[in-house]
Structure formats: structure tokens, C-alpha cells
């Protein structure tokens, strides 16, 4: 690829050079032509418009030896007429026949072409018409003897030899310039192609590496031009793909872990159910109390499975967006009080002190009352679960800015700092045995977090192992935006 690009560049440069030089050559040559022809006519017109010169010629024309006299005069004006007797000569022609009577030409060539200018002069008019395309320049002036006794034409012709040799010279110079220009063009295009091609080669390598799954390779951005921008964009794209891939891998790892967790969580109650059911079925002599106890366990375990499956379904509805909040305006104070009342009996059974402290006149909020109560219930139930009998659980609620907050504090076992950031993860439990024993699924806080964030709020947990935990839920009074209602 790089080679063909290089060759293309060289060819383009050479073509540009050749074109440029051709234009210069054509312009120069036609410029020189025009300059010379203009100069020639100017010169002729100036000389032949001098009244003394023309009247002297007419005087001479009236003489006996008219041709010799005129010849002498013209020789005297050689300089002004530019006559050099090689490229430019004068002719004295018979004013009637146009025959050559005398010439400055050393070879004394008497045969000349009768040009348009000569014809015009024979008809009695000065004629200085010069065509730049013709290979000669000429001028013809009729000279009538002052007494009308004789008729001549003074004819000046230039064979353009000077112009042609100058043009040839120019051609050689341009040709030399072309050759030097070609050499420079080749060098420049090689240098340019190198600066252009090396980043492209870098990009090609990086793209190849990408095709092999390696996105870490970056192209050095060396310039701010289009190639630099392309390299930068390419790097940006590679970075994005890399991040996306990492994210995909992370999600995939989470998914595997989740499936493993679900299977594990469901397998335990299933194994229990099966073994107790088998015992009852196999042992016909099993005492009645024992059979009742086993049946109670079986029912318990299937309840547990139902709970797990329900929680999972709820989470999956959140994930798929199928879960719709049924938003209404309700009293958060009433909700807190209801949850408090529902849990008070259980707290008393466990000899916990259950405190409730509410700010005066809590505002109504907009949200899904059932779901908010479910969250409060879950967090307060956790406080009860993870606090040894005889602890203190305190519920506070108040407002800050446009938010309502509910804080649940316990004097329980607490959570080690390294586990704290994971408690909202699905199936994450600090103490698996304790959680399972108290009917926990490890999904409660994940569901709580989903519900609260769907309401535009947040849930935070702080804890000191051994001394207690506090969970703060913050909800905007204005509640969720209307589109999820
Ligand atoms: P679980 O059903 O196991 O209670 P959650 O999602 O509600 O699941 O809580 C996740 C984990 O966070 C619990 O297993 C427990 O280890 C820890 N946790 C939650 N609340 C408390 C608390 N108040 N005190 C101590 N640990 C807690």
C-alpha cells in the first residue's frame, strides 16, 4: 500500500511540475514574440512618422539617382531602423511593379515574397501590420517623389531570427529547470509520502492488532493536521471499544456469578425439602411429632424458595424496566408509623428498644407508597435481625431542602468496612449463616436501592463493627418524574 501511495505522490508531483513548466514556457515564448513584434511596429511607426525623414526620402526619390540616394539615406538610418543586414534588411521596391531595386541584404537577394504590407504600400498606404504567428515581421511605406515623378516602396523585413534564437534559449533554460524541478519534486514527494505514510502504517498496524483483539495499542499523535486528528479519533475509538469490552466482560462475569448464586440459593432448600420428604416417605414408623416437625421444615423451605423467586422476579422487573411505580401523594410520617407498628411486636419479642423520633409536620411526598414501605420494612427488619436481643433500634425522620430523610440506627453487630460497599450487591451477605437462618435472601438491600433510586433518591449505609449500623434513606418530596407514573 505504502509503495503505491508513494509512487502516486511522485507521479502527481511530476505532472504538476510538467504542467507548470509548460504553462511558463508557453507564456514566456508568446510574451517574447509579442514583445518583439510590438517593438518592431513601434520602431517602424516612429521612424516613418518623422516628417523630415519622409520628406528627405521623397526629395531623394525625385532625383536622377533616386535609388542610390534613398539607399544612402536608409543606410544612414540603419541604427534607428534596427537594420543589421542579417536578420533585418531594407528593400527599395519599384512603386508600381514591386520589383526589388536595392537591398541592404549582403547576398543581394532580389526575390522577395509580396506580402500584404507590400500590396497595401503599392496601393499608396503605409502598412505596419504584423501577425505574431507569421515567421517574419515587415513594414512597407510608399515613397512618392515630391514632384510626383517617381514611385517607390521602402520595405523592411525581419526574419525573426533573434526571437527564435531567444526562444530556443528560453526553451533550454526551462528544460533545465524542469529537470532540476523533477529531481526536487521526487525528493519532496518522497519526504511528504514518508510523513504521510508512517502514521497510516501505524494505524494499519494498530487496526490489525485490534482485529486480533488487542485494543491497548495506541498510535502516536504527532501532528494537529487531518492525519493527527484521524490518529486521535482512531485512538479514541480504540479506547471506547476497549472500555466497552471490559464492561461487557464485567457484566458477563456478574451474570455468571449471579446465575451461580441463584442456583446455589435454590439448591439448598431443594435438597432440604427432598431429604425430609424422603425420610417421611421411606420411614413408615416415624413418630408423629417428628413427621410434623419435618413437614414444618419442608413448608419453611418452600416458603424460602418462594421468597427468593419473588425477590428475583422483582429485581428482574426493575432490570427490564417492566416494573412501574404507582405514584401517589402520601404521608411519609404515616408510612413510617405503619412500618413501626408492624415491627413493634417482633421487636418486643426480641426485647429490643424501638424508638421513633419524627420532625414536626413531615411533608407529604410523591411516590409508590407500598414500595417505600417495603424498603423501610426491609431496612428496619435488618436492624432487628443483625442486632442481638436487647438492643436499641431508633428511627428518625426529618427534612433537608427539598428532601425527606429516614434514618434507622441499631446497636447491632455492624458491618466490616471491606463488606460495606458490597451490601447493596445481589446475594451479598456478610454472614451467610446468620442471614439464611433469619430468612434473608441477600437481595433485600439491592431491591431497596433499586426502589429508592427509581424515586430519584438515595440510600446510604454507615457502620462500625461491634457497635452498630445506620442506614439513611433520602427521598425528594416532589418524587419521581411524571413519565414513570
Ligand atoms: P439479607 O436478606 O441477607 O438481610 P440484605 O440485602 O438485606 O440481605 O442485606 C445484605 C447484607 O448486609 C446482610 O446479609 C447483612 O450481612 C448486612 N446487613 C444489612 N443490614 C445490616 C445491619 N443493620 N447490621 C448489620 N449487617 C447488616
CSV table of C-alpha atoms and ligand atoms in Angstrom, one decimal:
chain,number,residue,atom,x,y,z
A,1,UNK,CA,0.0,0.0,0.0
A,2,UNK,CA,2.7,2.4,1.1
A,3,UNK,CA,4.6,1.9,-2.1
A,4,UNK,CA,1.7,2.6,-4.4
A,5,UNK,CA,0.9,5.7,-2.4
A,6,UNK,CA,4.5,6.9,-2.7
A,7,UNK,CA,4.5,6.3,-6.5
A,8,UNK,CA,1.2,8.1,-6.9
A,9,UNK,CA,2.6,11.1,-5.0
A,10,UNK,CA,5.7,11.2,-7.1
A,11,UNK,CA,3.7,11.0,-10.3
A,12,UNK,CA,1.3,13.7,-9.1
A,13,UNK,CA,4.2,16.0,-8.3
A,14,UNK,CA,5.9,15.3,-11.6
A,15,UNK,CA,2.7,16.0,-13.5
A,16,UNK,CA,2.2,19.3,-11.6
A,17,UNK,CA,5.8,20.3,-12.3
A,18,UNK,CA,5.5,19.4,-16.0
A,19,UNK,CA,2.2,21.3,-16.3
A,20,UNK,CA,3.6,24.3,-14.5
A,21,UNK,CA,6.7,24.4,-16.7
A,22,UNK,CA,4.6,24.0,-19.9
A,23,UNK,CA,2.5,27.0,-18.9
A,24,UNK,CA,5.6,29.0,-18.1
A,25,UNK,CA,7.2,28.1,-21.4
A,26,UNK,CA,4.1,28.9,-23.5
A,27,UNK,CA,3.6,32.2,-21.6
A,28,UNK,CA,7.3,33.2,-21.9
A,29,UNK,CA,7.6,32.3,-25.6
A,30,UNK,CA,4.4,34.1,-26.6
A,31,UNK,CA,5.4,37.0,-24.3
A,32,UNK,CA,8.8,37.3,-26.1
A,33,UNK,CA,7.1,37.1,-29.5
A,34,UNK,CA,4.6,39.8,-28.6
A,35,UNK,CA,7.3,42.0,-27.2
A,36,UNK,CA,9.4,41.7,-30.3
A,37,UNK,CA,6.6,42.3,-32.8
A,38,UNK,CA,5.3,45.3,-30.7
A,39,UNK,CA,8.8,46.7,-30.5
A,40,UNK,CA,9.2,46.2,-34.3
A,41,UNK,CA,6.0,48.1,-35.3
A,42,UNK,CA,6.7,50.8,-32.7
A,43,UNK,CA,10.1,51.3,-34.1
A,44,UNK,CA,8.9,51.5,-37.7
A,45,UNK,CA,6.0,53.8,-36.9
A,46,UNK,CA,8.3,56.1,-35.0
A,47,UNK,CA,10.9,56.3,-37.8
A,48,UNK,CA,8.4,56.7,-40.6
A,49,UNK,CA,6.3,59.3,-38.8
A,50,UNK,CA,9.3,61.6,-38.7
A,51,UNK,CA,8.3,64.3,-41.2
A,52,UNK,CA,12.0,65.3,-42.2
A,53,UNK,CA,12.9,61.7,-42.7
A,54,UNK,CA,10.0,61.0,-45.0
A,55,UNK,CA,10.3,64.3,-46.8
A,56,UNK,CA,14.0,63.8,-47.4
A,57,UNK,CA,13.2,60.4,-48.8
A,58,UNK,CA,10.6,62.0,-51.1
A,59,UNK,CA,13.2,64.5,-52.2
A,60,UNK,CA,15.7,61.8,-52.9
A,61,UNK,CA,13.0,59.9,-54.8
A,62,UNK,CA,12.7,62.8,-57.2
A,63,UNK,CA,16.4,62.8,-58.1
A,64,UNK,CA,18.0,61.2,-61.1
A,65,UNK,CA,19.9,58.6,-59.0
A,66,UNK,CA,16.8,58.2,-56.7
A,67,UNK,CA,17.6,54.6,-55.7
A,68,UNK,CA,21.2,55.3,-54.8
A,69,UNK,CA,20.2,58.4,-52.8
A,70,UNK,CA,17.5,56.6,-51.0
A,71,UNK,CA,19.8,53.7,-50.3
A,72,UNK,CA,22.3,56.1,-48.8
A,73,UNK,CA,19.6,57.7,-46.6
A,74,UNK,CA,18.3,54.3,-45.4
A,75,UNK,CA,21.9,53.2,-44.6
A,76,UNK,CA,22.3,56.4,-42.6
A,77,UNK,CA,19.2,55.4,-40.6
A,78,UNK,CA,20.3,51.8,-40.1
A,79,UNK,CA,20.6,52.2,-36.4
A,80,UNK,CA,17.2,53.8,-35.9
A,81,UNK,CA,15.6,51.2,-38.2
A,82,UNK,CA,17.4,48.3,-36.4
A,83,UNK,CA,18.8,47.1,-39.7
A,84,UNK,CA,21.7,44.7,-39.0
A,85,UNK,CA,21.8,43.2,-42.5
A,86,UNK,CA,21.5,39.7,-41.3
A,87,UNK,CA,18.1,39.3,-39.5
A,88,UNK,CA,16.7,42.7,-40.6
A,89,UNK,CA,17.1,44.3,-44.0
A,90,UNK,CA,15.6,47.0,-46.0
A,91,UNK,CA,14.4,46.9,-49.7
A,92,UNK,CA,13.7,49.6,-52.1
A,93,UNK,CA,10.9,48.4,-54.4
A,94,UNK,CA,9.5,49.8,-57.5
A,95,UNK,CA,6.4,51.6,-56.5
A,96,UNK,CA,4.4,50.1,-59.4
A,97,UNK,CA,5.7,46.6,-60.0
A,98,UNK,CA,7.0,45.9,-56.6
A,99,UNK,CA,10.4,44.7,-58.1
A,100,UNK,CA,13.4,44.9,-55.9
A,101,UNK,CA,15.6,47.8,-56.9
A,102,UNK,CA,18.0,47.8,-54.0
A,103,UNK,CA,18.6,46.0,-50.7
A,104,UNK,CA,20.7,46.1,-47.6
A,105,UNK,CA,20.9,42.3,-47.7
A,106,UNK,CA,24.6,41.3,-48.3
A,107,UNK,CA,23.6,38.4,-50.6
A,108,UNK,CA,21.7,41.0,-52.6
A,109,UNK,CA,18.7,38.6,-52.9
A,110,UNK,CA,16.3,40.3,-55.2
A,111,UNK,CA,13.5,37.9,-54.9
A,112,UNK,CA,11.1,38.6,-52.1
A,113,UNK,CA,7.6,37.4,-51.2
A,114,UNK,CA,5.0,40.0,-52.0
A,115,UNK,CA,3.4,40.4,-48.5
A,116,UNK,CA,0.1,42.0,-47.6
A,117,UNK,CA,2.0,45.1,-46.3
A,118,UNK,CA,3.7,45.4,-49.7
A,119,UNK,CA,0.4,45.2,-51.5
A,120,UNK,CA,-1.0,47.9,-49.2
A,121,UNK,CA,2.0,50.1,-49.8
A,122,UNK,CA,1.8,49.6,-53.5
A,123,UNK,CA,-1.8,50.9,-53.2
A,124,UNK,CA,-0.3,54.0,-51.5
A,125,UNK,CA,-0.8,53.4,-47.8
A,126,UNK,CA,1.8,52.9,-45.0
A,127,UNK,CA,1.4,49.4,-43.7
A,128,UNK,CA,2.9,48.1,-40.5
A,129,UNK,CA,0.6,45.1,-39.9
A,130,UNK,CA,2.4,42.2,-38.2
A,131,UNK,CA,1.0,38.9,-37.4
A,132,UNK,CA,2.6,37.3,-34.4
A,133,UNK,CA,2.0,33.9,-36.0
A,134,UNK,CA,4.0,34.6,-39.2
A,135,UNK,CA,7.7,33.7,-39.2
A,136,UNK,CA,8.6,37.3,-40.2
A,137,UNK,CA,7.8,40.9,-39.3
A,138,UNK,CA,7.6,43.5,-42.0
A,139,UNK,CA,6.6,47.1,-42.8
A,140,UNK,CA,6.1,48.8,-46.1
A,141,UNK,CA,5.9,52.5,-46.7
A,142,UNK,CA,5.1,54.1,-50.2
A,143,UNK,CA,7.5,56.9,-51.1
A,144,UNK,CA,6.2,59.2,-53.8
A,145,UNK,CA,8.8,61.7,-55.2
A,146,UNK,CA,7.9,65.2,-54.0
A,147,UNK,CA,7.2,66.2,-57.6
A,148,UNK,CA,5.3,63.0,-58.3
A,149,UNK,CA,7.9,61.9,-60.9
A,150,UNK,CA,8.6,58.5,-59.3
A,151,UNK,CA,7.1,56.0,-57.1
A,152,UNK,CA,8.9,53.6,-54.6
A,153,UNK,CA,8.1,51.4,-51.7
A,154,UNK,CA,10.6,51.2,-48.8
A,155,UNK,CA,10.2,47.8,-47.4
A,156,UNK,CA,11.7,46.5,-44.1
A,157,UNK,CA,11.7,42.8,-43.2
A,158,UNK,CA,12.9,41.0,-40.1
A,159,UNK,CA,13.2,37.2,-40.3
A,160,UNK,CA,12.6,36.8,-36.5
A,161,UNK,CA,15.9,35.0,-36.1
A,162,UNK,CA,16.6,36.9,-32.9
A,163,UNK,CA,13.3,36.0,-31.4
A,164,UNK,CA,13.7,32.4,-32.5
A,165,UNK,CA,17.1,32.0,-31.0
A,166,UNK,CA,16.0,33.7,-27.8
A,167,UNK,CA,13.0,31.4,-27.7
A,168,UNK,CA,15.4,28.4,-28.2
A,169,UNK,CA,17.5,29.8,-25.3
A,170,UNK,CA,14.4,30.1,-23.1
A,171,UNK,CA,13.4,26.6,-24.0
A,172,UNK,CA,16.7,25.2,-22.9
A,173,UNK,CA,16.6,27.2,-19.7
A,174,UNK,CA,13.1,25.9,-19.0
A,175,UNK,CA,14.1,22.3,-19.9
A,176,UNK,CA,16.9,22.6,-17.4
A,177,UNK,CA,14.5,24.0,-14.8
A,178,UNK,CA,12.2,21.1,-15.5
A,179,UNK,CA,14.9,18.5,-14.9
A,180,UNK,CA,16.1,20.2,-11.7
A,181,UNK,CA,12.4,20.6,-10.7
A,182,UNK,CA,11.7,16.9,-11.3
A,183,UNK,CA,14.6,15.9,-9.1
A,184,UNK,CA,13.3,18.3,-6.3
A,185,UNK,CA,9.8,17.1,-6.8
A,186,UNK,CA,10.9,13.5,-6.4
A,187,UNK,CA,12.7,14.3,-3.2
A,188,UNK,CA,9.9,16.4,-1.8
A,189,UNK,CA,7.3,13.8,-2.6
A,190,UNK,CA,9.4,11.1,-1.0
A,191,UNK,CA,9.7,13.2,2.2
A,192,UNK,CA,6.0,14.0,2.1
A,193,UNK,CA,5.0,10.5,1.5
A,194,UNK,CA,7.1,9.3,4.4
A,195,UNK,CA,5.5,11.8,6.8
A,196,UNK,CA,2.1,10.9,5.5
A,197,UNK,CA,2.6,7.2,5.3
A,198,UNK,CA,4.2,6.4,8.6
A,199,UNK,CA,1.2,7.4,10.7
A,200,UNK,CA,-1.0,5.5,8.3
A,201,UNK,CA,1.2,2.5,8.6
A,202,UNK,CA,1.0,2.9,12.4
A,203,UNK,CA,-2.8,3.0,12.1
A,204,UNK,CA,-2.8,-0.1,9.9
A,205,UNK,CA,-0.7,-2.0,12.5
A,206,UNK,CA,-3.0,-0.8,15.3
A,207,UNK,CA,-6.1,-1.9,13.3
A,208,UNK,CA,-4.5,-5.3,12.6
A,209,UNK,CA,-3.8,-5.6,16.3
A,210,UNK,CA,-7.4,-4.6,17.0
A,211,UNK,CA,-8.6,-7.3,14.6
A,212,UNK,CA,-6.6,-9.7,16.8
A,213,UNK,CA,-8.3,-8.4,19.9
A,214,UNK,CA,-5.6,-6.1,21.2
A,215,UNK,CA,-7.0,-2.7,21.8
A,216,UNK,CA,-4.2,-1.4,24.0
A,217,UNK,CA,-2.1,-0.3,21.1
A,218,UNK,CA,-2.1,3.4,20.6
A,219,UNK,CA,-1.0,5.4,17.6
A,220,UNK,CA,1.3,8.3,18.5
A,221,UNK,CA,-0.4,11.6,17.6
A,222,UNK,CA,2.4,13.7,16.1
A,223,UNK,CA,0.6,16.5,14.3
A,224,UNK,CA,-2.5,18.6,14.5
A,225,UNK,CA,-3.4,18.1,10.9
A,226,UNK,CA,-6.0,15.8,9.4
A,227,UNK,CA,-3.8,12.7,9.9
A,228,UNK,CA,-3.2,13.8,13.5
A,229,UNK,CA,-7.0,14.2,14.0
A,230,UNK,CA,-7.5,10.8,12.4
A,231,UNK,CA,-4.9,9.2,14.7
A,232,UNK,CA,-6.6,10.8,17.7
A,233,UNK,CA,-10.0,9.7,16.6
A,234,UNK,CA,-8.7,6.2,16.0
A,235,UNK,CA,-7.2,6.1,19.5
A,236,UNK,CA,-10.4,7.4,21.0
A,237,UNK,CA,-12.4,4.8,19.2
A,238,UNK,CA,-10.0,2.0,20.3
A,239,UNK,CA,-10.3,3.3,23.8
A,240,UNK,CA,-14.0,3.3,23.7
A,241,UNK,CA,-14.1,-0.3,22.3
A,242,UNK,CA,-11.7,-1.4,24.9
A,243,UNK,CA,-13.9,0.1,27.7
A,244,UNK,CA,-16.9,-1.4,26.1
A,245,UNK,CA,-15.3,-4.8,26.0
A,246,UNK,CA,-14.1,-4.5,29.6
A,247,UNK,CA,-17.6,-3.5,30.6
A,248,UNK,CA,-19.0,-6.5,28.6
A,249,UNK,CA,-16.6,-8.8,30.4
A,250,UNK,CA,-17.5,-7.3,33.7
A,251,UNK,CA,-21.2,-7.7,33.0
A,252,UNK,CA,-20.6,-11.3,31.8
A,253,UNK,CA,-18.7,-12.1,35.0
A,254,UNK,CA,-21.5,-10.6,37.1
A,255,UNK,CA,-24.1,-12.6,35.1
A,256,UNK,CA,-22.2,-15.9,35.7
A,257,UNK,CA,-21.8,-15.1,39.4
A,258,UNK,CA,-25.5,-14.2,39.6
A,259,UNK,CA,-26.5,-17.5,37.9
A,260,UNK,CA,-24.2,-19.4,40.2
A,261,UNK,CA,-25.7,-17.6,43.2
A,262,UNK,CA,-29.3,-18.3,42.2
A,263,UNK,CA,-28.6,-22.0,41.6
A,264,UNK,CA,-26.8,-22.2,44.9
A,265,UNK,CA,-29.6,-20.4,46.8
A,266,UNK,CA,-32.3,-22.6,45.3
A,267,UNK,CA,-30.4,-25.8,45.7
A,268,UNK,CA,-30.1,-25.7,49.5
A,269,UNK,CA,-33.8,-25.5,50.2
A,270,UNK,CA,-34.5,-28.0,47.4
A,271,UNK,CA,-32.0,-30.5,48.9
A,272,UNK,CA,-33.6,-30.0,52.4
A,273,UNK,CA,-37.1,-30.5,51.0
A,274,UNK,CA,-36.1,-33.6,49.2
A,275,UNK,CA,-34.3,-35.2,52.1
A,276,UNK,CA,-37.0,-34.5,54.7
A,277,UNK,CA,-39.7,-35.7,52.3
A,278,UNK,CA,-37.7,-38.9,51.6
A,279,UNK,CA,-37.3,-39.6,55.3
A,280,UNK,CA,-41.1,-39.2,55.8
A,281,UNK,CA,-41.8,-41.4,52.7
A,282,UNK,CA,-39.3,-44.1,53.5
A,283,UNK,CA,-39.7,-44.5,57.2
A,284,UNK,CA,-43.3,-45.6,57.9
A,285,UNK,CA,-42.7,-45.8,61.7
A,286,UNK,CA,-41.7,-42.2,62.1
A,287,UNK,CA,-43.2,-40.7,65.2
A,288,UNK,CA,-46.0,-38.2,64.6
A,289,UNK,CA,-44.2,-35.2,66.3
A,290,UNK,CA,-41.1,-35.9,64.2
A,291,UNK,CA,-43.2,-36.1,61.0
A,292,UNK,CA,-44.9,-32.8,61.9
A,293,UNK,CA,-41.5,-31.1,62.5
A,294,UNK,CA,-40.2,-32.4,59.2
A,295,UNK,CA,-43.3,-31.2,57.4
A,296,UNK,CA,-42.9,-27.8,59.0
A,297,UNK,CA,-39.3,-27.6,57.8
A,298,UNK,CA,-40.5,-28.6,54.3
A,299,UNK,CA,-43.1,-25.8,54.3
A,300,UNK,CA,-40.5,-23.4,55.6
A,301,UNK,CA,-38.0,-24.2,52.9
A,302,UNK,CA,-40.5,-23.9,50.2
A,303,UNK,CA,-41.6,-20.5,51.6
A,304,UNK,CA,-37.9,-19.6,51.5
A,305,UNK,CA,-37.7,-20.6,47.8
A,306,UNK,CA,-40.8,-18.7,47.0
A,307,UNK,CA,-39.3,-15.6,48.7
A,308,UNK,CA,-36.1,-15.9,46.7
A,309,UNK,CA,-38.0,-16.4,43.5
A,310,UNK,CA,-40.3,-13.4,44.3
A,311,UNK,CA,-37.3,-11.2,45.0
A,312,UNK,CA,-35.6,-12.3,41.9
A,313,UNK,CA,-38.7,-11.6,39.8
A,314,UNK,CA,-38.9,-8.1,41.4
A,315,UNK,CA,-35.3,-7.3,40.5
A,316,UNK,CA,-35.7,-8.7,37.0
A,317,UNK,CA,-38.8,-6.4,36.5
A,318,UNK,CA,-36.6,-3.5,37.6
A,319,UNK,CA,-33.8,-4.5,35.2
A,320,UNK,CA,-36.1,-4.9,32.3
A,321,UNK,CA,-38.0,-1.7,33.1
A,322,UNK,CA,-41.2,-3.6,33.4
A,323,UNK,CA,-41.7,-2.5,37.0
A,324,UNK,CA,-44.0,0.5,37.0
A,325,UNK,CA,-44.2,2.7,40.2
A,326,UNK,CA,-47.7,3.6,41.1
A,327,UNK,CA,-47.1,7.1,42.2
A,328,UNK,CA,-49.5,9.0,44.6
A,329,UNK,CA,-49.1,11.7,47.2
A,330,UNK,CA,-48.9,10.2,50.6
A,331,UNK,CA,-47.8,11.0,54.2
A,332,UNK,CA,-44.3,9.7,54.8
A,333,UNK,CA,-45.0,10.1,58.5
A,334,UNK,CA,-47.9,7.7,58.2
A,335,UNK,CA,-45.8,5.2,56.3
A,336,UNK,CA,-43.0,5.3,58.9
A,337,UNK,CA,-45.6,4.9,61.7
A,338,UNK,CA,-47.3,1.9,60.0
A,339,UNK,CA,-44.0,0.1,59.5
A,340,UNK,CA,-43.1,0.9,63.1
A,341,UNK,CA,-46.4,-0.6,64.3
A,342,UNK,CA,-45.9,-3.6,62.1
A,343,UNK,CA,-42.5,-4.4,63.5
A,344,UNK,CA,-43.1,-3.4,67.2
A,345,UNK,CA,-44.3,-6.8,68.2
A,346,UNK,CA,-41.3,-8.6,66.8
A,347,UNK,CA,-39.0,-6.0,68.5
A,348,UNK,CA,-40.7,-6.6,71.8
A,349,UNK,CA,-40.3,-10.4,71.4
A,350,UNK,CA,-36.6,-9.8,71.0
A,351,UNK,CA,-36.5,-7.4,73.9
A,352,UNK,CA,-35.3,-4.5,71.7
A,353,UNK,CA,-36.0,-0.9,72.5
A,354,UNK,CA,-37.7,0.5,69.4
A,355,UNK,CA,-37.5,4.4,69.3
A,356,UNK,CA,-39.3,6.7,66.9
A,357,UNK,CA,-38.4,10.3,66.6
A,358,UNK,CA,-40.1,12.4,63.9
A,359,UNK,CA,-39.7,16.0,62.9
A,360,UNK,CA,-42.9,18.1,63.5
A,361,UNK,CA,-45.1,18.1,60.4
A,362,UNK,CA,-43.3,16.0,57.9
A,363,UNK,CA,-44.5,16.8,54.4
A,364,UNK,CA,-46.4,14.5,52.1
A,365,UNK,CA,-44.3,13.1,49.3
A,366,UNK,CA,-45.0,11.7,45.8
A,367,UNK,CA,-44.0,8.1,45.3
A,368,UNK,CA,-45.1,4.5,45.4
A,369,UNK,CA,-46.3,4.1,49.0
A,370,UNK,CA,-46.2,0.3,49.0
A,371,UNK,CA,-42.7,0.1,47.6
A,372,UNK,CA,-41.4,2.8,50.0
A,373,UNK,CA,-42.9,0.9,52.9
A,374,UNK,CA,-41.3,-2.3,51.6
A,375,UNK,CA,-37.9,-0.6,51.8
A,376,UNK,CA,-38.5,0.8,55.3
A,377,UNK,CA,-39.7,-2.7,56.4
A,378,UNK,CA,-36.6,-4.3,54.9
A,379,UNK,CA,-34.1,-1.9,56.5
A,380,UNK,CA,-35.8,-2.0,59.9
A,381,UNK,CA,-36.1,-5.8,59.8
A,382,UNK,CA,-32.3,-5.9,59.0
A,383,UNK,CA,-31.7,-3.7,62.1
A,384,UNK,CA,-33.7,-6.2,64.2
A,385,UNK,CA,-32.1,-9.2,62.6
A,386,UNK,CA,-28.5,-8.1,63.0
A,387,UNK,CA,-28.8,-6.8,66.5
A,388,UNK,CA,-28.5,-9.2,69.4
A,389,UNK,CA,-31.6,-9.4,71.6
A,390,UNK,CA,-32.0,-6.4,74.0
A,391,UNK,CA,-30.5,-3.8,71.6
A,392,UNK,CA,-31.8,-0.4,70.6
A,393,UNK,CA,-33.3,0.4,67.2
A,394,UNK,CA,-34.0,4.1,66.6
A,395,UNK,CA,-36.0,5.5,63.7
A,396,UNK,CA,-35.6,9.2,62.8
A,397,UNK,CA,-37.2,11.2,60.1
A,398,UNK,CA,-36.9,14.8,59.0
A,399,UNK,CA,-36.4,17.2,56.1
A,400,UNK,CA,-33.5,19.0,54.5
A,401,UNK,CA,-34.0,21.2,51.5
A,402,UNK,CA,-36.5,19.6,49.2
A,403,UNK,CA,-35.8,16.1,50.6
A,404,UNK,CA,-37.2,13.9,53.3
A,405,UNK,CA,-34.9,11.5,55.1
A,406,UNK,CA,-35.4,8.5,57.2
A,407,UNK,CA,-32.6,7.2,59.3
A,408,UNK,CA,-32.6,3.7,61.0
A,409,UNK,CA,-29.9,3.2,63.6
A,410,UNK,CA,-29.2,0.0,65.5
A,411,UNK,CA,-26.7,-1.2,68.1
A,412,UNK,CA,-26.1,-4.4,66.3
A,413,UNK,CA,-23.1,-6.4,65.1
A,414,UNK,CA,-22.2,-3.8,62.5
A,415,UNK,CA,-20.6,-4.5,59.1
A,416,UNK,CA,-16.8,-4.7,58.5
A,417,UNK,CA,-15.5,-1.8,56.3
A,418,UNK,CA,-14.5,-4.1,53.5
A,419,UNK,CA,-18.0,-5.5,53.2
A,420,UNK,CA,-19.8,-2.2,53.5
A,421,UNK,CA,-19.5,-1.3,49.8
A,422,UNK,CA,-20.9,-4.7,48.7
A,423,UNK,CA,-24.1,-4.9,50.9
A,424,UNK,CA,-26.1,-3.5,48.0
A,425,UNK,CA,-24.9,-6.2,45.6
A,426,UNK,CA,-27.2,-9.0,44.8
A,427,UNK,CA,-26.9,-12.0,47.1
A,428,UNK,CA,-24.1,-10.3,49.1
A,429,UNK,CA,-24.3,-11.3,52.7
A,430,UNK,CA,-21.6,-10.6,55.4
A,431,UNK,CA,-22.6,-13.6,57.5
A,432,UNK,CA,-24.3,-16.1,55.2
A,433,UNK,CA,-25.4,-18.5,58.0
A,434,UNK,CA,-26.9,-15.8,60.1
A,435,UNK,CA,-28.7,-14.2,57.2
A,436,UNK,CA,-30.1,-17.5,55.9
A,437,UNK,CA,-31.1,-18.5,59.5
A,438,UNK,CA,-33.2,-15.4,59.8
A,439,UNK,CA,-34.8,-15.9,56.4
A,440,UNK,CA,-32.6,-13.4,54.5
A,441,UNK,CA,-32.0,-13.8,50.8
A,442,UNK,CA,-29.2,-11.3,50.4
A,443,UNK,CA,-31.5,-9.4,47.9
A,444,UNK,CA,-33.3,-7.1,50.3
A,445,UNK,CA,-30.9,-4.2,50.1
A,446,UNK,CA,-30.4,-4.5,46.3
A,447,UNK,CA,-34.2,-4.2,45.8
A,448,UNK,CA,-34.3,-1.3,48.3
A,449,UNK,CA,-31.6,0.5,46.3
A,450,UNK,CA,-33.5,0.0,43.0
A,451,UNK,CA,-36.7,1.3,44.5
A,452,UNK,CA,-35.1,4.4,46.1
A,453,UNK,CA,-33.1,5.3,43.0
A,454,UNK,CA,-36.2,4.9,40.9
A,455,UNK,CA,-37.7,7.6,43.1
A,456,UNK,CA,-34.8,9.9,42.5
A,457,UNK,CA,-33.4,9.4,46.0
A,458,UNK,CA,-30.5,7.5,47.5
A,459,UNK,CA,-29.7,5.1,50.3
A,460,UNK,CA,-26.5,5.1,52.3
A,461,UNK,CA,-25.1,2.8,55.0
A,462,UNK,CA,-22.6,3.5,57.7
A,463,UNK,CA,-21.4,1.0,60.2
A,464,UNK,CA,-18.9,0.3,63.0
A,465,UNK,CA,-18.4,-3.4,63.6
A,466,UNK,CA,-19.4,-4.4,67.0
A,467,UNK,CA,-21.3,-1.2,67.8
A,468,UNK,CA,-24.0,-0.7,65.2
A,469,UNK,CA,-25.2,0.3,61.8
A,470,UNK,CA,-27.1,3.3,60.5
A,471,UNK,CA,-29.0,3.4,57.2
A,472,UNK,CA,-30.2,6.7,55.7
A,473,UNK,CA,-32.8,6.9,53.0
A,474,UNK,CA,-33.2,10.2,51.2
A,475,UNK,CA,-36.3,10.9,49.0
A,476,UNK,CA,-37.2,14.1,47.1
A,477,UNK,CA,-40.5,15.5,48.3
A,478,UNK,CA,-41.5,16.2,44.7
A,479,UNK,CA,-40.9,12.5,44.0
A,480,UNK,CA,-40.4,10.8,40.7
A,481,UNK,CA,-40.7,12.5,37.3
A,482,UNK,CA,-44.1,12.0,35.8
A,483,UNK,CA,-43.2,9.8,32.9
A,484,UNK,CA,-42.7,6.8,35.2
A,485,UNK,CA,-46.0,7.3,36.9
B,1,LIG,P1,-30.3,-10.2,53.9
B,1,LIG,O1,-31.5,-10.8,53.3
B,1,LIG,O2,-29.2,-11.2,53.9
B,1,LIG,O3,-30.6,-9.4,55.1
B,1,LIG,P2,-29.8,-7.7,52.6
B,1,LIG,O4,-29.6,-7.4,51.2
B,1,LIG,O5,-31.0,-7.0,53.3
B,1,LIG,O6,-29.8,-9.2,52.7
B,1,LIG,O7,-28.5,-7.2,53.4
B,1,LIG,C1,-27.3,-7.6,52.9
B,1,LIG,C2,-26.3,-7.9,54.0
B,1,LIG,O8,-26.0,-6.7,54.6
B,1,LIG,C3,-26.8,-8.8,55.1
B,1,LIG,O9,-26.6,-10.1,54.8
B,1,LIG,C4,-26.0,-8.3,56.3
B,1,LIG,O10,-24.8,-9.0,56.3
B,1,LIG,C5,-25.7,-6.9,56.0
B,1,LIG,N1,-26.6,-6.0,56.8
B,1,LIG,C6,-27.7,-5.3,56.3
B,1,LIG,N2,-28.2,-4.6,57.3
B,1,LIG,C7,-27.4,-4.8,58.4
B,1,LIG,C8,-27.5,-4.2,59.7
B,1,LIG,N3,-28.4,-3.4,60.1
B,1,LIG,N4,-26.5,-4.6,60.6
B,1,LIG,C9,-25.5,-5.5,60.2
B,1,LIG,N5,-25.4,-6.0,58.9
B,1,LIG,C10,-26.4,-5.7,58.1
